[in-house]
């Protein structure tokens, strides 16, 4: 089939820059934010690298299959993402979609459960614990419940959920400030600050649930005595320039607790923020502008680690603290990807580049599996890709890693009818029964206008359950 790069000016520029402006092949659509509140240009570059390497591997193994990536700017906007998903699938014949955030992916999922499109959708930044949760119940929105339960098995993600992140967040605070009582008033008070949408609400809910476990020794009920309390604050799910961070900062730093309403006279010790990169960076600017010695400390969830935060804040990131997945896996798979990415683009991988690379690779390997030994770009269906995606990490399969050599091994084994187990640039791509994978977490710190890993790694792959091996606090 002939692909015309008229998707958008942006898509034309991105694909033309990579030499893929007009090509034939099986189309993978990529709904990746390039201009919105969670934008990161290098995510498209990571996916383009994956396409070039898989195509080279296929050519070297004598396969006639070929892939084309069509990027489309999601703007981290659910309504616009739906329009662009319809264009990619129904107008451009995309057989699978990559996606970025929870709200974008769930918006596209609504199209699937409204029977408007039927493709596998894999998300690289979907951290909400409610996403791909078979126990989620929402009587007020039956379609959203279908999307989050995903009974058709059409949605996947290459990122960890907010539940283990919450436990790790508390443990990082323990590393930074012992008992978490930063202001030494004999009382621990935390502020959970999130964006007023799926990701922010899920992160705050995860923090609440983890707090009930981590601080169980402090009380029988969450507000039953005078040793621990928390407050929920949400900012508008809007562009960073349209959010009143100064008003939020007042709510976060005073002694009141309005959500849930609780009488209190203590000042907060820490603010834990889970929001999109642009919002988190803008809040940091406000925090610094009004900062005084009595302000609580700040800890950021993973999105703060994006390179656009560095571009916006510069040295303003210095001394900031956060938690995130590893930038690349801490093994040969991560090293090969990092070297190839550096060689291709002249800079080291940014946060989540590895996840977007793995997203693209697994969708393409699933297409190769779905097509069989003699598969072509024209005879692989969207349903076959969806069904084969879990088989890209088959238990006991031949290990394959990033890079042309590793992908050539994967293609060779698939064409010979053998099982493969892709070990990705971001970590093992071992999908569970709900289409999710696990990652390792780390603490990062802003140093010299950059982010570096500090402290211990948290192995959320080897440690079963949501706690990543984190132990509860013991009351003094």
Tab-separated table of C-alpha atoms in Angstrom:
chain	number	residue	atom	x	y	z
A	1	UNK	CA	0.000	0.000	0.000
A	2	UNK	CA	1.177	3.552	-0.686
A	3	UNK	CA	1.339	5.853	2.365
A	4	UNK	CA	0.890	9.570	1.726
A	5	UNK	CA	2.415	11.797	4.395
A	6	UNK	CA	-0.396	14.334	4.527
A	7	UNK	CA	-1.313	13.516	8.126
A	8	UNK	CA	-0.240	16.927	9.333
A	9	UNK	CA	2.570	19.406	8.849
A	10	UNK	CA	4.147	18.079	12.013
A	11	UNK	CA	3.955	14.452	10.937
A	12	UNK	CA	5.387	15.379	7.536
A	13	UNK	CA	8.315	17.179	9.154
A	14	UNK	CA	8.998	14.342	11.554
A	15	UNK	CA	8.820	11.562	8.998
A	16	UNK	CA	10.653	13.509	6.303
A	17	UNK	CA	13.463	14.273	8.710
A	18	UNK	CA	13.890	10.560	9.204
A	19	UNK	CA	13.640	9.646	5.527
A	20	UNK	CA	10.234	7.978	5.868
A	21	UNK	CA	8.019	10.620	4.239
A	22	UNK	CA	6.752	8.344	1.451
A	23	UNK	CA	7.120	4.591	1.903
A	24	UNK	CA	5.260	1.352	1.611
A	25	UNK	CA	4.719	-0.885	4.609
A	26	UNK	CA	2.599	-1.851	7.568
A	27	UNK	CA	1.650	1.345	9.371
A	28	UNK	CA	2.148	1.894	13.103
A	29	UNK	CA	0.452	5.098	14.272
A	30	UNK	CA	2.060	7.083	17.080
A	31	UNK	CA	-0.106	9.430	19.161
A	32	UNK	CA	2.716	11.209	20.975
A	33	UNK	CA	2.516	14.673	22.534
A	34	UNK	CA	4.775	17.155	20.754
A	35	UNK	CA	3.286	20.505	21.804
A	36	UNK	CA	1.150	19.940	24.920
A	37	UNK	CA	1.691	19.693	28.677
A	38	UNK	CA	3.585	16.383	28.486
A	39	UNK	CA	5.588	16.832	25.293
A	40	UNK	CA	8.929	15.194	24.609
A	41	UNK	CA	10.353	15.324	21.079
A	42	UNK	CA	12.755	12.443	21.588
A	43	UNK	CA	9.937	9.921	22.123
A	44	UNK	CA	9.172	10.034	18.412
A	45	UNK	CA	12.877	9.738	17.673
A	46	UNK	CA	13.097	6.618	19.854
A	47	UNK	CA	10.197	5.032	17.983
A	48	UNK	CA	11.742	5.972	14.618
A	49	UNK	CA	14.996	4.307	15.669
A	50	UNK	CA	13.055	1.158	16.502
A	51	UNK	CA	11.387	1.148	13.078
A	52	UNK	CA	14.667	1.578	11.224
A	53	UNK	CA	16.342	-1.192	13.205
A	54	UNK	CA	13.480	-3.662	12.836
A	55	UNK	CA	13.301	-2.959	9.104
A	56	UNK	CA	17.042	-3.555	8.780
A	57	UNK	CA	16.712	-6.807	10.708
A	58	UNK	CA	13.857	-7.948	8.471
A	59	UNK	CA	15.802	-7.094	5.304
A	60	UNK	CA	18.861	-9.002	6.478
A	61	UNK	CA	16.724	-12.083	7.192
A	62	UNK	CA	15.116	-12.029	3.759
A	63	UNK	CA	11.670	-10.937	4.913
A	64	UNK	CA	9.545	-8.774	2.642
A	65	UNK	CA	7.768	-7.215	5.630
A	66	UNK	CA	8.392	-3.510	6.214
A	67	UNK	CA	7.107	-0.972	8.745
A	68	UNK	CA	6.276	2.716	8.570
A	69	UNK	CA	5.735	4.942	11.596
A	70	UNK	CA	3.202	7.753	11.272
A	71	UNK	CA	3.511	10.199	14.197
A	72	UNK	CA	0.586	12.431	15.115
A	73	UNK	CA	0.663	15.052	17.859
A	74	UNK	CA	-1.745	14.041	20.628
A	75	UNK	CA	-1.207	17.408	22.359
A	76	UNK	CA	-2.058	15.399	25.502
A	77	UNK	CA	-5.635	16.285	24.619
A	78	UNK	CA	-8.211	13.449	24.706
A	79	UNK	CA	-10.596	15.007	22.167
A	80	UNK	CA	-7.870	15.792	19.640
A	81	UNK	CA	-6.313	12.371	20.205
A	82	UNK	CA	-9.590	10.684	19.276
A	83	UNK	CA	-9.803	12.634	16.027
A	84	UNK	CA	-6.235	11.766	15.135
A	85	UNK	CA	-6.637	8.116	16.103
A	86	UNK	CA	-9.624	7.835	13.756
A	87	UNK	CA	-7.551	9.386	10.973
A	88	UNK	CA	-4.594	7.077	11.586
A	89	UNK	CA	-6.679	3.896	11.676
A	90	UNK	CA	-9.522	4.603	9.258
A	91	UNK	CA	-7.728	7.089	6.996
A	92	UNK	CA	-4.135	5.814	7.047
A	93	UNK	CA	-4.790	2.107	7.664
A	94	UNK	CA	-2.675	1.929	10.831
A	95	UNK	CA	-2.713	-1.624	12.184
A	96	UNK	CA	-1.633	-0.640	15.717
A	97	UNK	CA	-1.257	2.525	17.744
A	98	UNK	CA	1.355	3.791	20.149
A	99	UNK	CA	0.057	6.284	22.731
A	100	UNK	CA	1.456	8.527	25.431
A	101	UNK	CA	-0.631	9.376	28.525
A	102	UNK	CA	-3.474	7.720	30.406
A	103	UNK	CA	-6.072	10.289	29.406
A	104	UNK	CA	-5.105	10.028	25.730
A	105	UNK	CA	-5.057	6.230	25.757
A	106	UNK	CA	-8.381	5.964	27.543
A	107	UNK	CA	-9.921	8.388	25.052
A	108	UNK	CA	-8.729	6.137	22.224
A	109	UNK	CA	-9.973	3.127	24.189
A	110	UNK	CA	-13.439	4.659	24.136
A	111	UNK	CA	-13.313	4.505	20.328
A	112	UNK	CA	-12.516	0.811	20.553
A	113	UNK	CA	-15.411	0.079	22.898
A	114	UNK	CA	-17.705	2.215	20.748
A	115	UNK	CA	-16.680	-0.066	17.839
A	116	UNK	CA	-15.222	2.801	15.831
A	117	UNK	CA	-11.721	1.315	15.592
A	118	UNK	CA	-10.262	-2.116	16.333
A	119	UNK	CA	-6.501	-2.115	16.900
A	120	UNK	CA	-4.017	-2.811	19.659
A	121	UNK	CA	-3.119	0.377	21.551
A	122	UNK	CA	0.017	0.372	23.657
A	123	UNK	CA	0.826	3.217	26.037
A	124	UNK	CA	4.286	4.187	27.268
A	125	UNK	CA	3.311	6.769	29.918
A	126	UNK	CA	0.138	5.257	31.391
A	127	UNK	CA	0.902	5.076	35.088
A	128	UNK	CA	-2.640	5.254	36.485
A	129	UNK	CA	-3.444	2.297	38.706
A	130	UNK	CA	-7.009	2.312	37.380
A	131	UNK	CA	-5.847	1.703	33.806
A	132	UNK	CA	-6.032	-1.995	32.867
A	133	UNK	CA	-7.583	-2.782	36.236
A	134	UNK	CA	-10.146	-5.614	35.985
A	135	UNK	CA	-11.527	-4.697	39.429
A	136	UNK	CA	-12.281	-1.070	38.522
A	137	UNK	CA	-15.966	-0.158	38.851
A	138	UNK	CA	-17.623	3.033	37.622
A	139	UNK	CA	-21.431	2.773	37.462
A	140	UNK	CA	-21.619	6.371	36.258
A	141	UNK	CA	-19.517	5.759	33.148
A	142	UNK	CA	-19.944	2.239	31.815
A	143	UNK	CA	-17.777	2.914	28.767
A	144	UNK	CA	-14.838	4.097	30.890
A	145	UNK	CA	-15.268	1.003	33.017
A	146	UNK	CA	-15.048	-1.153	29.892
A	147	UNK	CA	-11.887	0.660	28.827
A	148	UNK	CA	-10.210	0.233	32.205
A	149	UNK	CA	-11.346	-3.397	32.580
A	150	UNK	CA	-10.451	-4.024	28.903
A	151	UNK	CA	-12.239	-7.379	28.491
A	152	UNK	CA	-11.242	-7.501	24.803
A	153	UNK	CA	-7.544	-7.421	25.681
A	154	UNK	CA	-6.740	-4.674	23.203
A	155	UNK	CA	-4.908	-2.199	25.486
A	156	UNK	CA	-1.356	-2.541	26.800
A	157	UNK	CA	1.244	-0.458	28.600
A	158	UNK	CA	5.021	-0.413	28.983
A	159	UNK	CA	5.116	1.534	32.267
A	160	UNK	CA	4.612	0.796	35.946
A	161	UNK	CA	1.434	1.814	37.785
A	162	UNK	CA	1.186	4.427	40.534
A	163	UNK	CA	0.642	1.872	43.329
A	164	UNK	CA	4.298	0.817	43.769
A	165	UNK	CA	5.411	4.393	43.080
A	166	UNK	CA	3.530	5.541	46.191
A	167	UNK	CA	5.429	3.139	48.460
A	168	UNK	CA	8.733	4.153	46.911
A	169	UNK	CA	7.853	7.846	47.344
A	170	UNK	CA	7.449	7.368	51.088
A	171	UNK	CA	10.694	5.414	51.312
A	172	UNK	CA	12.578	8.157	49.450
A	173	UNK	CA	11.271	10.693	51.961
A	174	UNK	CA	12.560	8.416	54.717
A	175	UNK	CA	16.001	8.513	53.082
A	176	UNK	CA	15.898	12.279	52.781
A	177	UNK	CA	14.535	13.135	56.217
A	178	UNK	CA	14.559	10.164	58.563
A	179	UNK	CA	11.072	10.004	60.088
A	180	UNK	CA	9.509	12.368	57.493
A	181	UNK	CA	8.937	14.963	60.254
A	182	UNK	CA	10.787	17.635	58.318
A	183	UNK	CA	9.808	20.541	60.531
A	184	UNK	CA	10.431	18.623	63.777
A	185	UNK	CA	7.048	19.361	65.339
A	186	UNK	CA	6.437	15.749	66.363
A	187	UNK	CA	3.773	15.343	63.674
A	188	UNK	CA	3.889	14.076	60.084
A	189	UNK	CA	1.693	15.949	57.652
A	190	UNK	CA	1.834	15.305	53.926
A	191	UNK	CA	0.267	17.085	50.955
A	192	UNK	CA	-0.736	14.958	47.965
A	193	UNK	CA	-0.892	17.282	44.953
A	194	UNK	CA	-2.122	15.979	41.600
A	195	UNK	CA	-3.590	17.016	38.270
A	196	UNK	CA	-7.376	16.831	38.144
A	197	UNK	CA	-7.542	13.955	35.640
A	198	UNK	CA	-6.950	10.200	35.528
A	199	UNK	CA	-3.216	10.173	36.276
A	200	UNK	CA	-3.310	12.714	39.108
A	201	UNK	CA	-6.307	11.114	40.795
A	202	UNK	CA	-4.814	7.639	40.530
A	203	UNK	CA	-1.492	8.803	41.998
A	204	UNK	CA	-3.194	10.504	44.933
A	205	UNK	CA	-5.380	7.450	45.571
A	206	UNK	CA	-2.262	5.259	45.494
A	207	UNK	CA	-0.565	7.563	48.012
A	208	UNK	CA	-3.605	7.363	50.302
A	209	UNK	CA	-3.685	3.567	50.192
A	210	UNK	CA	0.055	3.265	50.687
A	211	UNK	CA	-0.102	5.696	53.618
A	212	UNK	CA	-2.634	3.462	55.360
A	213	UNK	CA	-0.082	0.628	55.186
A	214	UNK	CA	3.108	2.605	55.723
A	215	UNK	CA	1.774	4.482	58.761
A	216	UNK	CA	-0.376	1.711	60.242
A	217	UNK	CA	1.799	1.761	63.375
A	218	UNK	CA	0.884	5.412	63.945
A	219	UNK	CA	-2.878	4.934	64.283
A	220	UNK	CA	-5.793	2.575	63.824
A	221	UNK	CA	-7.567	5.094	61.573
A	222	UNK	CA	-5.915	7.606	59.284
A	223	UNK	CA	-6.887	10.623	61.427
A	224	UNK	CA	-7.416	8.907	64.773
A	225	UNK	CA	-4.604	10.570	66.709
A	226	UNK	CA	-2.146	13.445	66.551
A	227	UNK	CA	0.800	11.821	64.762
A	228	UNK	CA	-0.080	11.743	61.060
A	229	UNK	CA	-2.376	13.458	58.545
A	230	UNK	CA	-2.544	14.158	54.829
A	231	UNK	CA	-4.437	16.477	52.515
A	232	UNK	CA	-5.492	16.129	48.868
A	233	UNK	CA	-5.143	19.109	46.528
A	234	UNK	CA	-5.785	18.970	42.767
A	235	UNK	CA	-4.882	21.566	40.170
A	236	UNK	CA	-6.962	22.181	37.068
A	237	UNK	CA	-6.214	19.792	34.204
A	238	UNK	CA	-5.273	22.665	31.946
A	239	UNK	CA	-2.294	24.161	30.145
A	240	UNK	CA	0.425	25.219	32.612
A	241	UNK	CA	-0.060	28.900	31.800
A	242	UNK	CA	-3.728	28.730	32.840
A	243	UNK	CA	-3.323	27.138	36.288
A	244	UNK	CA	-3.275	29.308	39.436
A	245	UNK	CA	-0.301	27.702	41.152
A	246	UNK	CA	0.016	30.550	43.655
A	247	UNK	CA	-3.447	29.791	45.041
A	248	UNK	CA	-2.628	26.075	45.167
A	249	UNK	CA	0.633	26.817	46.950
A	250	UNK	CA	-1.304	28.703	49.626
A	251	UNK	CA	-3.552	25.682	50.163
A	252	UNK	CA	-0.565	23.350	50.256
A	253	UNK	CA	1.466	25.329	52.781
A	254	UNK	CA	-1.128	26.485	55.307
A	255	UNK	CA	-2.247	24.507	58.359
A	256	UNK	CA	-5.766	23.775	57.090
A	257	UNK	CA	-6.945	20.418	55.829
A	258	UNK	CA	-9.928	20.831	53.537
A	259	UNK	CA	-9.830	17.520	51.636
A	260	UNK	CA	-10.615	15.374	53.506
A	261	UNK	CA	-11.910	17.998	55.986
A	262	UNK	CA	-10.070	17.589	59.278
A	263	UNK	CA	-9.268	20.051	62.067
A	264	UNK	CA	-5.517	20.607	62.197
A	265	UNK	CA	-3.004	23.222	63.273
A	266	UNK	CA	0.217	21.626	62.011
A	267	UNK	CA	2.309	22.823	59.087
A	268	UNK	CA	2.942	20.277	56.316
A	269	UNK	CA	6.279	18.512	56.023
A	270	UNK	CA	6.246	17.430	52.364
A	271	UNK	CA	4.380	17.966	49.113
A	272	UNK	CA	4.299	14.946	46.779
A	273	UNK	CA	3.320	16.083	43.279
A	274	UNK	CA	1.990	13.883	40.470
A	275	UNK	CA	1.203	15.876	37.340
A	276	UNK	CA	2.301	16.370	33.762
A	277	UNK	CA	5.781	17.701	33.074
A	278	UNK	CA	4.773	21.219	32.071
A	279	UNK	CA	2.491	21.603	35.088
A	280	UNK	CA	5.071	20.214	37.503
A	281	UNK	CA	7.793	22.516	36.153
A	282	UNK	CA	5.525	25.555	36.373
A	283	UNK	CA	4.572	24.704	39.945
A	284	UNK	CA	8.263	24.425	40.803
A	285	UNK	CA	8.772	27.944	39.405
A	286	UNK	CA	5.974	29.258	41.632
A	287	UNK	CA	7.341	27.405	44.645
A	288	UNK	CA	10.771	29.003	44.165
A	289	UNK	CA	9.284	32.448	43.524
A	290	UNK	CA	7.404	32.475	46.851
A	291	UNK	CA	9.664	30.124	48.795
A	292	UNK	CA	10.335	30.757	52.462
A	293	UNK	CA	12.046	28.586	55.089
A	294	UNK	CA	8.749	27.259	56.428
A	295	UNK	CA	7.676	25.717	53.120
A	296	UNK	CA	7.399	21.922	52.993
A	297	UNK	CA	9.827	19.909	50.900
A	298	UNK	CA	8.939	18.770	47.374
A	299	UNK	CA	9.012	15.290	45.871
A	300	UNK	CA	7.977	14.732	42.252
A	301	UNK	CA	6.508	11.735	40.466
A	302	UNK	CA	8.226	10.530	37.247
A	303	UNK	CA	6.972	13.040	34.666
A	304	UNK	CA	9.087	15.787	36.251
A	305	UNK	CA	12.171	13.987	34.904
A	306	UNK	CA	11.413	14.828	31.268
A	307	UNK	CA	13.904	16.923	29.330
A	308	UNK	CA	11.365	19.717	28.781
A	309	UNK	CA	11.475	20.311	32.537
A	310	UNK	CA	15.209	20.871	32.227
A	311	UNK	CA	14.673	23.216	29.291
A	312	UNK	CA	12.086	25.225	31.212
A	313	UNK	CA	13.837	25.370	34.588
A	314	UNK	CA	17.558	25.112	33.831
A	315	UNK	CA	19.431	25.360	37.123
A	316	UNK	CA	16.033	25.585	38.828
A	317	UNK	CA	15.990	21.791	38.906
A	318	UNK	CA	19.014	21.732	41.203
A	319	UNK	CA	18.310	20.001	44.525
A	320	UNK	CA	14.878	18.814	43.373
A	321	UNK	CA	13.995	15.245	44.257
A	322	UNK	CA	11.811	12.693	42.532
A	323	UNK	CA	11.200	9.068	41.688
A	324	UNK	CA	11.079	7.501	38.262
A	325	UNK	CA	11.626	4.387	36.236
A	326	UNK	CA	15.214	3.835	35.098
A	327	UNK	CA	16.116	5.841	32.001
A	328	UNK	CA	17.472	2.623	30.469
A	329	UNK	CA	17.563	-0.930	31.793
A	330	UNK	CA	20.610	-1.709	33.925
A	331	UNK	CA	21.848	-4.555	31.700
A	332	UNK	CA	23.179	-5.198	28.198
A	333	UNK	CA	19.769	-4.490	26.636
A	334	UNK	CA	19.749	-0.992	28.093
A	335	UNK	CA	23.388	-0.405	27.175
A	336	UNK	CA	22.951	-1.388	23.528
A	337	UNK	CA	19.934	0.883	23.177
A	338	UNK	CA	21.729	3.798	24.845
A	339	UNK	CA	24.752	3.410	22.561
A	340	UNK	CA	22.609	3.150	19.418
A	341	UNK	CA	20.489	6.136	20.433
A	342	UNK	CA	23.579	8.258	21.182
A	343	UNK	CA	25.149	7.276	17.867
A	344	UNK	CA	21.959	8.052	15.949
A	345	UNK	CA	21.026	11.386	17.519
A	346	UNK	CA	24.140	12.723	19.196
A	347	UNK	CA	22.714	12.841	22.724
A	348	UNK	CA	21.941	10.348	25.472
A	349	UNK	CA	18.412	8.934	25.806
A	350	UNK	CA	15.907	11.047	27.697
A	351	UNK	CA	13.427	9.758	30.238
A	352	UNK	CA	10.985	7.200	28.725
A	353	UNK	CA	12.798	7.093	25.362
A	354	UNK	CA	13.530	3.442	26.138
A	355	UNK	CA	9.846	2.736	26.827
A	356	UNK	CA	8.755	4.276	23.518
A	357	UNK	CA	11.428	2.288	21.691
A	358	UNK	CA	10.166	-0.911	23.357
A	359	UNK	CA	6.578	0.033	22.562
A	360	UNK	CA	7.384	0.239	18.849
A	361	UNK	CA	9.575	-2.872	18.835
A	362	UNK	CA	7.014	-5.108	20.509
A	363	UNK	CA	4.207	-3.981	18.208
A	364	UNK	CA	6.390	-4.747	15.190
A	365	UNK	CA	7.563	-8.110	16.538
A	366	UNK	CA	3.919	-8.947	17.224
A	367	UNK	CA	3.158	-8.177	13.567
A	368	UNK	CA	5.993	-10.469	12.475
A	369	UNK	CA	4.623	-13.232	14.720
A	370	UNK	CA	1.096	-12.584	13.433
A	371	UNK	CA	2.264	-12.838	9.835
A	372	UNK	CA	4.112	-16.115	10.248
A	373	UNK	CA	7.177	-17.268	8.328
A	374	UNK	CA	6.018	-15.761	5.050
A	375	UNK	CA	4.228	-12.723	6.399
A	376	UNK	CA	4.082	-9.556	4.346
A	377	UNK	CA	3.109	-6.005	5.190
A	378	UNK	CA	-0.261	-6.545	3.517
A	379	UNK	CA	-1.410	-9.815	5.083
A	380	UNK	CA	-1.113	-9.009	8.801
A	381	UNK	CA	-4.312	-7.903	10.475
A	382	UNK	CA	-4.769	-5.612	13.440
A	383	UNK	CA	-6.344	-8.544	15.288
A	384	UNK	CA	-3.278	-10.706	14.668
A	385	UNK	CA	-0.983	-8.028	16.116
A	386	UNK	CA	-3.173	-7.658	19.189
A	387	UNK	CA	-3.277	-11.409	19.763
A	388	UNK	CA	0.478	-11.850	19.281
A	389	UNK	CA	1.705	-8.986	21.457
A	390	UNK	CA	1.997	-11.046	24.685
A	391	UNK	CA	3.967	-13.650	22.711
A	392	UNK	CA	6.817	-11.189	22.174
A	393	UNK	CA	7.892	-12.045	25.731
A	394	UNK	CA	7.077	-15.739	25.902
A	395	UNK	CA	8.385	-17.529	28.980
A	396	UNK	CA	11.269	-19.764	27.933
A	397	UNK	CA	11.547	-18.098	24.534
A	398	UNK	CA	14.873	-17.200	22.960
A	399	UNK	CA	16.112	-13.928	24.468
A	400	UNK	CA	16.269	-10.943	22.128
A	401	UNK	CA	17.491	-7.460	22.962
A	402	UNK	CA	17.492	-4.021	21.277
A	403	UNK	CA	19.770	-3.205	18.371
A	404	UNK	CA	19.906	-4.627	14.875
A	405	UNK	CA	21.755	-7.791	15.906
A	406	UNK	CA	19.343	-8.564	18.719
A	407	UNK	CA	16.313	-7.861	16.548
A	408	UNK	CA	17.747	-9.963	13.746
A	409	UNK	CA	17.890	-12.847	16.233
A	410	UNK	CA	14.247	-12.244	17.126
A	411	UNK	CA	13.156	-12.199	13.462
A	412	UNK	CA	15.146	-15.325	12.659
A	413	UNK	CA	13.549	-17.253	15.538
A	414	UNK	CA	10.040	-16.077	14.692
A	415	UNK	CA	10.422	-17.084	11.060
A	416	UNK	CA	11.689	-20.483	12.208
A	417	UNK	CA	8.608	-20.955	14.362
A	418	UNK	CA	10.463	-20.564	17.665
A	419	UNK	CA	9.261	-18.547	20.654
A	420	UNK	CA	11.042	-15.328	21.614
A	421	UNK	CA	11.409	-13.343	24.816
A	422	UNK	CA	12.175	-9.691	24.086
A	423	UNK	CA	14.189	-8.090	26.906
A	424	UNK	CA	13.734	-4.395	26.312
A	425	UNK	CA	15.634	-1.152	26.532
A	426	UNK	CA	13.480	-0.139	29.506
A	427	UNK	CA	13.427	-3.575	31.146
A	428	UNK	CA	11.717	-6.946	30.670
A	429	UNK	CA	8.629	-6.656	28.487
A	430	UNK	CA	6.818	-9.431	30.326
A	431	UNK	CA	3.126	-8.630	29.999
A	432	UNK	CA	0.908	-9.827	32.820
A	433	UNK	CA	-2.636	-11.068	32.321
A	434	UNK	CA	-3.870	-7.478	32.193
A	435	UNK	CA	-1.407	-6.264	29.549
A	436	UNK	CA	0.958	-4.442	31.927
A	437	UNK	CA	4.685	-4.760	32.583
A	438	UNK	CA	6.803	-3.972	35.642
A	439	UNK	CA	9.872	-1.755	35.909
A	440	UNK	CA	12.585	-0.806	38.344
A	441	UNK	CA	12.329	2.547	40.121
A	442	UNK	CA	15.008	4.939	41.310
A	443	UNK	CA	15.372	8.259	43.103
A	444	UNK	CA	16.600	11.121	40.924
A	445	UNK	CA	18.045	14.480	41.945
A	446	UNK	CA	18.621	17.711	40.061
A	447	UNK	CA	22.354	18.446	39.923
A	448	UNK	CA	24.057	21.010	37.687
A	449	UNK	CA	20.940	21.540	35.595
A	450	UNK	CA	20.573	17.802	34.928
A	451	UNK	CA	18.872	14.823	36.555
A	452	UNK	CA	20.971	11.998	37.993
A	453	UNK	CA	20.076	8.754	39.765
A	454	UNK	CA	20.788	8.814	43.490
A	455	UNK	CA	20.247	6.305	46.266
A	456	UNK	CA	19.109	2.731	45.889
A	457	UNK	CA	17.179	1.170	43.037
A	458	UNK	CA	13.829	-0.415	43.784
A	459	UNK	CA	13.292	-3.712	42.016
A	460	UNK	CA	9.564	-3.736	41.367
A	461	UNK	CA	10.111	-6.650	38.955
A	462	UNK	CA	11.548	-9.152	41.416
A	463	UNK	CA	9.516	-8.003	44.442
A	464	UNK	CA	5.961	-9.285	44.278
A	465	UNK	CA	3.038	-7.122	45.352
A	466	UNK	CA	2.715	-3.361	45.173
A	467	UNK	CA	5.303	-2.368	47.797
A	468	UNK	CA	8.552	-3.019	45.828
A	469	UNK	CA	9.999	-4.379	49.080
A	470	UNK	CA	9.464	-1.133	51.013
A	471	UNK	CA	8.918	-1.626	54.747
A	472	UNK	CA	6.350	0.317	56.844
A	473	UNK	CA	7.351	3.035	59.281
A	474	UNK	CA	7.623	2.339	62.984
A	475	UNK	CA	6.111	4.998	65.211
A	476	UNK	CA	8.608	6.686	67.568
